[in-house]
Tab-separated table of C-alpha atoms in Angstrom:
chain	number	residue	atom	x	y	z
A	1	MET	CA	0.000	0.000	0.000
A	2	PHE	CA	2.832	2.368	0.875
A	3	THR	CA	4.437	1.586	-2.482
A	4	ARG	CA	1.197	2.528	-4.306
A	5	PHE	CA	0.956	5.741	-2.252
A	6	LEU	CA	4.591	6.668	-3.051
A	7	SER	CA	4.073	5.972	-6.748
A	8	ALA	CA	0.972	8.148	-6.802
A	9	LEU	CA	2.833	10.932	-5.003
A	10	LEU	CA	5.723	10.846	-7.486
A	11	LEU	CA	3.306	10.792	-10.419
A	12	SER	CA	1.482	13.842	-9.121
A	13	ALA	CA	4.813	15.650	-8.714
A	14	VAL	CA	5.626	14.972	-12.344
A	15	VAL	CA	2.194	15.828	-13.708
A	16	ALA	CA	1.648	18.990	-11.632
A	17	PRO	CA	4.276	21.145	-13.391
A	18	LEU	CA	3.004	19.989	-16.785
A	19	ALA	CA	-0.531	20.980	-15.909
A	20	ILE	CA	0.407	24.657	-15.658
A	21	SER	CA	2.216	24.627	-19.000
A	22	ALA	CA	-0.029	25.072	-22.048
A	23	GLU	CA	1.313	24.364	-25.534
A	24	LEU	CA	0.868	27.361	-27.840
A	25	GLU	CA	-0.899	26.978	-31.157
A	26	VAL	CA	1.302	27.570	-34.215
A	27	ASP	CA	-0.120	28.375	-37.646
A	28	PRO	CA	1.809	26.313	-40.261
A	29	GLN	CA	1.623	29.343	-42.552
A	30	GLN	CA	3.597	31.351	-39.974
A	31	ASP	CA	6.289	28.811	-39.214
A	32	TRP	CA	9.407	29.108	-41.395
A	33	TYR	CA	12.515	26.936	-41.533
A	34	GLY	CA	15.742	27.683	-43.364
A	35	LYS	CA	19.464	27.012	-43.465
A	36	THR	CA	22.498	28.805	-44.871
A	37	PRO	CA	26.242	28.062	-45.126
A	38	ASP	CA	26.960	31.747	-44.394
A	39	ASN	CA	27.822	31.825	-40.699
A	40	SER	CA	28.166	35.629	-40.727
A	41	LEU	CA	24.371	35.896	-40.877
A	42	LYS	CA	24.020	33.992	-37.632
A	43	SER	CA	24.983	37.105	-35.667
A	44	LEU	CA	21.695	38.703	-36.724
A	45	ALA	CA	19.724	36.297	-34.540
A	46	PRO	CA	18.355	38.301	-31.595
A	47	LYS	CA	20.131	37.481	-28.341
A	48	SER	CA	16.753	37.525	-26.607
A	49	GLY	CA	15.493	34.700	-28.837
A	50	PHE	CA	12.541	36.690	-30.185
A	51	VAL	CA	11.514	39.625	-32.360
A	52	ALA	CA	8.818	41.974	-31.114
A	53	ASP	CA	8.740	44.838	-33.637
A	54	SER	CA	8.301	45.286	-37.387
A	55	ASP	CA	11.639	47.039	-37.896
A	56	ALA	CA	13.726	44.167	-36.543
A	57	TRP	CA	11.453	41.646	-38.277
A	58	GLU	CA	12.032	43.241	-41.685
A	59	LYS	CA	15.805	43.329	-41.222
A	60	LEU	CA	15.997	39.707	-40.097
A	61	TRP	CA	13.688	38.394	-42.828
A	62	THR	CA	15.481	40.391	-45.547
A	63	ALA	CA	18.849	39.006	-44.454
A	64	TRP	CA	17.799	35.385	-44.016
A	65	ARG	CA	15.136	35.061	-46.729
A	66	PRO	CA	16.031	37.806	-49.256
A	67	ASN	CA	14.114	36.305	-52.169
A	68	GLU	CA	10.772	36.054	-50.390
A	69	GLU	CA	8.104	38.630	-49.661
A	70	LEU	CA	8.060	39.901	-46.091
A	71	PRO	CA	5.058	38.460	-44.198
A	72	LYS	CA	2.942	41.126	-42.507
A	73	LEU	CA	2.556	40.560	-38.787
A	74	ASP	CA	0.621	42.310	-36.041
A	75	PHE	CA	3.188	42.928	-33.308
A	76	ASP	CA	0.540	44.328	-30.992
A	77	ARG	CA	-0.653	40.754	-30.508
A	78	GLN	CA	2.052	38.558	-32.076
A	79	ILE	CA	5.710	37.781	-31.469
A	80	VAL	CA	8.303	35.834	-33.480
A	81	LEU	CA	10.313	33.160	-31.691
A	82	VAL	CA	13.748	32.621	-33.257
A	83	GLY	CA	15.500	29.272	-32.891
A	84	VAL	CA	19.036	28.706	-34.238
A	85	VAL	CA	21.243	25.595	-34.341
A	86	ASP	CA	24.653	24.938	-35.887
A	87	GLY	CA	25.016	23.082	-39.174
A	88	PRO	CA	22.446	22.198	-41.862
A	89	ASN	CA	20.068	20.612	-39.357
A	90	ARG	CA	16.340	20.558	-38.758
A	91	VAL	CA	15.213	22.853	-35.959
A	92	MET	CA	12.583	21.667	-33.503
A	93	MET	CA	10.634	24.054	-31.279
A	94	ARG	CA	7.593	23.514	-29.083
A	95	PRO	CA	6.570	26.827	-27.473
A	96	THR	CA	4.486	26.731	-24.317
A	97	LEU	CA	2.960	29.299	-22.001
A	98	GLN	CA	3.772	29.104	-18.296
A	99	ALA	CA	1.892	31.809	-16.403
A	100	ASP	CA	2.961	35.014	-18.216
A	101	ASP	CA	6.134	33.513	-19.719
A	102	ILE	CA	6.402	32.022	-23.229
A	103	ARG	CA	8.951	29.202	-23.020
A	104	PHE	CA	10.754	27.357	-25.810
A	105	ILE	CA	13.970	25.485	-26.550
A	106	ALA	CA	15.496	25.167	-30.023
A	107	ALA	CA	16.766	21.635	-30.598
A	108	GLY	CA	18.313	20.273	-33.774
A	109	THR	CA	19.323	17.100	-35.545
A	110	ARG	CA	23.027	16.198	-35.494
A	111	MET	CA	24.190	16.525	-39.084
A	112	ALA	CA	27.704	17.965	-39.411
A	113	GLY	CA	28.304	20.728	-41.906
A	114	PRO	CA	28.897	24.438	-42.438
A	115	GLY	CA	26.614	27.320	-41.556
A	116	PHE	CA	23.522	27.244	-39.397
A	117	ALA	CA	19.817	26.509	-39.534
A	118	TYR	CA	16.969	28.548	-38.124
A	119	ARG	CA	13.277	28.468	-37.451
A	120	LEU	CA	10.934	31.435	-37.159
A	121	VAL	CA	7.700	30.726	-35.311
A	122	VAL	CA	4.897	33.259	-34.844
A	123	VAL	CA	2.719	32.935	-31.747
A	124	ASP	CA	0.060	35.105	-30.156
A	125	LYS	CA	1.375	36.941	-27.105
A	126	GLY	CA	-1.925	36.888	-25.254
A	127	ASP	CA	-1.186	37.988	-21.679
A	128	ALA	CA	2.478	36.962	-21.859
A	129	LYS	CA	4.985	39.512	-20.586
A	130	LYS	CA	8.174	37.471	-21.012
A	131	VAL	CA	9.895	35.018	-23.342
A	132	ASN	CA	12.198	32.550	-21.593
A	133	GLY	CA	12.274	34.949	-18.669
A	134	LYS	CA	13.158	38.026	-20.745
A	135	ALA	CA	10.716	40.932	-20.720
A	136	ILE	CA	8.758	41.729	-23.859
A	137	SER	CA	8.790	45.457	-24.497
A	138	SER	CA	6.931	47.075	-27.385
A	139	GLY	CA	9.268	48.270	-30.120
A	140	SER	CA	12.244	46.210	-29.028
A	141	THR	CA	13.784	42.784	-29.405
A	142	GLY	CA	13.594	42.042	-25.731
A	143	GLU	CA	17.025	43.389	-24.824
A	144	GLY	CA	15.525	46.136	-22.641
A	145	SER	CA	15.924	49.898	-22.875
A	146	ILE	CA	17.684	52.751	-21.079
A	147	GLU	CA	16.220	56.189	-20.477
A	148	VAL	CA	18.703	58.794	-21.755
A	149	THR	CA	19.166	62.542	-22.067
A	150	VAL	CA	21.568	63.518	-24.843
A	151	VAL	CA	22.910	66.958	-25.718
A	152	GLY	CA	24.599	66.861	-29.097
A	153	THR	CA	24.499	67.678	-32.795
A	154	LEU	CA	21.396	66.570	-34.674
A	155	GLU	CA	21.512	65.474	-38.320
A	156	SER	CA	18.375	64.718	-40.360
A	157	GLY	CA	17.507	63.677	-43.909
A	158	LEU	CA	19.969	60.784	-43.849
A	159	PHE	CA	19.866	57.764	-46.158
A	160	ALA	CA	21.519	54.327	-46.020
A	161	ILE	CA	21.728	51.168	-48.133
A	162	GLY	CA	18.571	49.120	-47.686
A	163	GLY	CA	16.977	51.968	-45.752
A	164	GLU	CA	18.912	50.909	-42.643
A	165	THR	CA	18.535	54.240	-40.885
A	166	THR	CA	15.805	56.179	-39.138
A	167	GLY	CA	16.854	59.241	-41.133
A	168	ALA	CA	18.102	61.212	-38.117
A	169	THR	CA	21.004	60.982	-35.662
A	170	ILE	CA	22.454	62.778	-32.673
A	171	THR	CA	26.196	62.863	-31.981
A	172	ALA	CA	27.739	63.646	-28.588
A	173	GLN	CA	31.343	63.109	-27.470
A	174	GLY	CA	32.125	61.125	-30.605
A	175	ILE	CA	29.197	58.716	-30.177
A	176	THR	CA	26.373	58.719	-32.745
A	177	TRP	CA	22.934	57.289	-32.078
A	178	GLU	CA	19.973	57.080	-34.444
A	179	LEU	CA	16.804	58.940	-33.540
A	180	ASP	CA	13.384	57.344	-33.930
A	181	LEU	CA	10.974	60.258	-34.372
A	182	GLY	CA	7.970	57.998	-34.920
A	183	ASN	CA	5.025	59.623	-36.717
A	184	ASP	CA	5.253	62.872	-34.772
A	185	ALA	CA	5.100	65.661	-37.386
A	186	ALA	CA	6.288	68.253	-34.856
A	187	PHE	CA	9.401	66.193	-34.060
A	188	ARG	CA	10.185	65.770	-37.755
A	189	LYS	CA	9.738	69.446	-38.513
A	190	LEU	CA	11.953	70.435	-35.579
A	191	ALA	CA	14.582	67.892	-36.632
A	192	GLU	CA	14.677	69.422	-40.126
A	193	GLU	CA	14.945	72.943	-38.728
A	194	GLN	CA	17.660	71.991	-36.221
A	195	SER	CA	19.744	69.751	-38.509
A	196	GLY	CA	23.422	70.519	-37.921
A	197	LYS	CA	22.663	72.290	-34.645
A	198	GLN	CA	22.883	71.459	-30.961
A	199	VAL	CA	19.739	69.999	-29.378
A	200	LYS	CA	18.698	68.212	-26.229
A	201	VAL	CA	16.956	64.860	-26.745
A	202	VAL	CA	15.164	62.811	-24.102
A	203	GLY	CA	14.103	59.257	-24.890
A	204	SER	CA	14.718	55.530	-24.481
A	205	LEU	CA	17.854	53.921	-25.910
A	206	GLN	CA	17.508	50.473	-27.459
A	207	CYS	CA	19.714	48.159	-29.480
A	208	LYS	CA	18.205	46.639	-32.631
A	209	ALA	CA	19.754	44.074	-34.946
A	210	GLY	CA	20.695	45.366	-38.382
A	211	VAL	CA	22.037	43.878	-41.605
A	212	GLU	CA	24.897	46.131	-42.698
A	213	ILE	CA	25.288	47.290	-39.092
A	214	ALA	CA	25.102	44.419	-36.598
A	215	ASP	CA	23.917	46.568	-33.686
A	216	ARG	CA	21.921	49.749	-34.267
A	217	TRP	CA	21.606	51.986	-31.208
A	218	ILE	CA	18.393	53.962	-31.481
A	219	VAL	CA	16.861	56.598	-29.225
A	220	THR	CA	13.055	56.596	-29.369
A	221	VAL	CA	12.436	60.307	-28.911
A	222	GLN	CA	10.115	61.611	-26.214
A	223	ARG	CA	11.256	65.265	-26.290
A	224	ILE	CA	13.486	67.465	-28.463
A	225	THR	CA	14.592	70.895	-27.341
A	226	ALA	CA	16.612	73.354	-29.394
A	227	ILE	CA	19.650	74.861	-27.647
A	228	ASP	CA	20.136	78.565	-28.399
């Protein structure tokens, strides 16, 4: 009898954690697998393991799947999980939701060879606030942000290959950061008027993965003030 009781107790201990983990539904039309012998492209994989904004999504898709049309996603309710393994292997992922945390592990087959393989899986965020313990923040790739105040020289009307620029920068003490002015017409007008001049910018600093530039440091502007 004691043996049956102990077995039941152990079984409940195993089953209990599984009961609070719900497997997330994945649309086969939003689940992409690929592989490439070019290891230099592997560095574009977000360190957080996910993409949570359209900017980073476009850069990653364009680099890894350049001959395919960019799928349109709704990042207000969706997130892209990014799994990477070495070599030309299949990538297996089974995302689950545990409380407010989306959890997944990228596992692969064991074929030797050059390059890496990846899998991009879109899931609904629902009430999730984290992915593998890392906070999901709107407009970022989950690496977090830093509130900054920068006094420096503003430049606007900039262009780059592949459109890899926000079109405006601020430079202070030899360091240049891009400025994300969003859709604020007043910010854009002020940036044009103050191009080449000293300004004070307040905003949040974030790092986004790029293609030509591996790490793009971007300040999402909250305030711009001209300095007379």
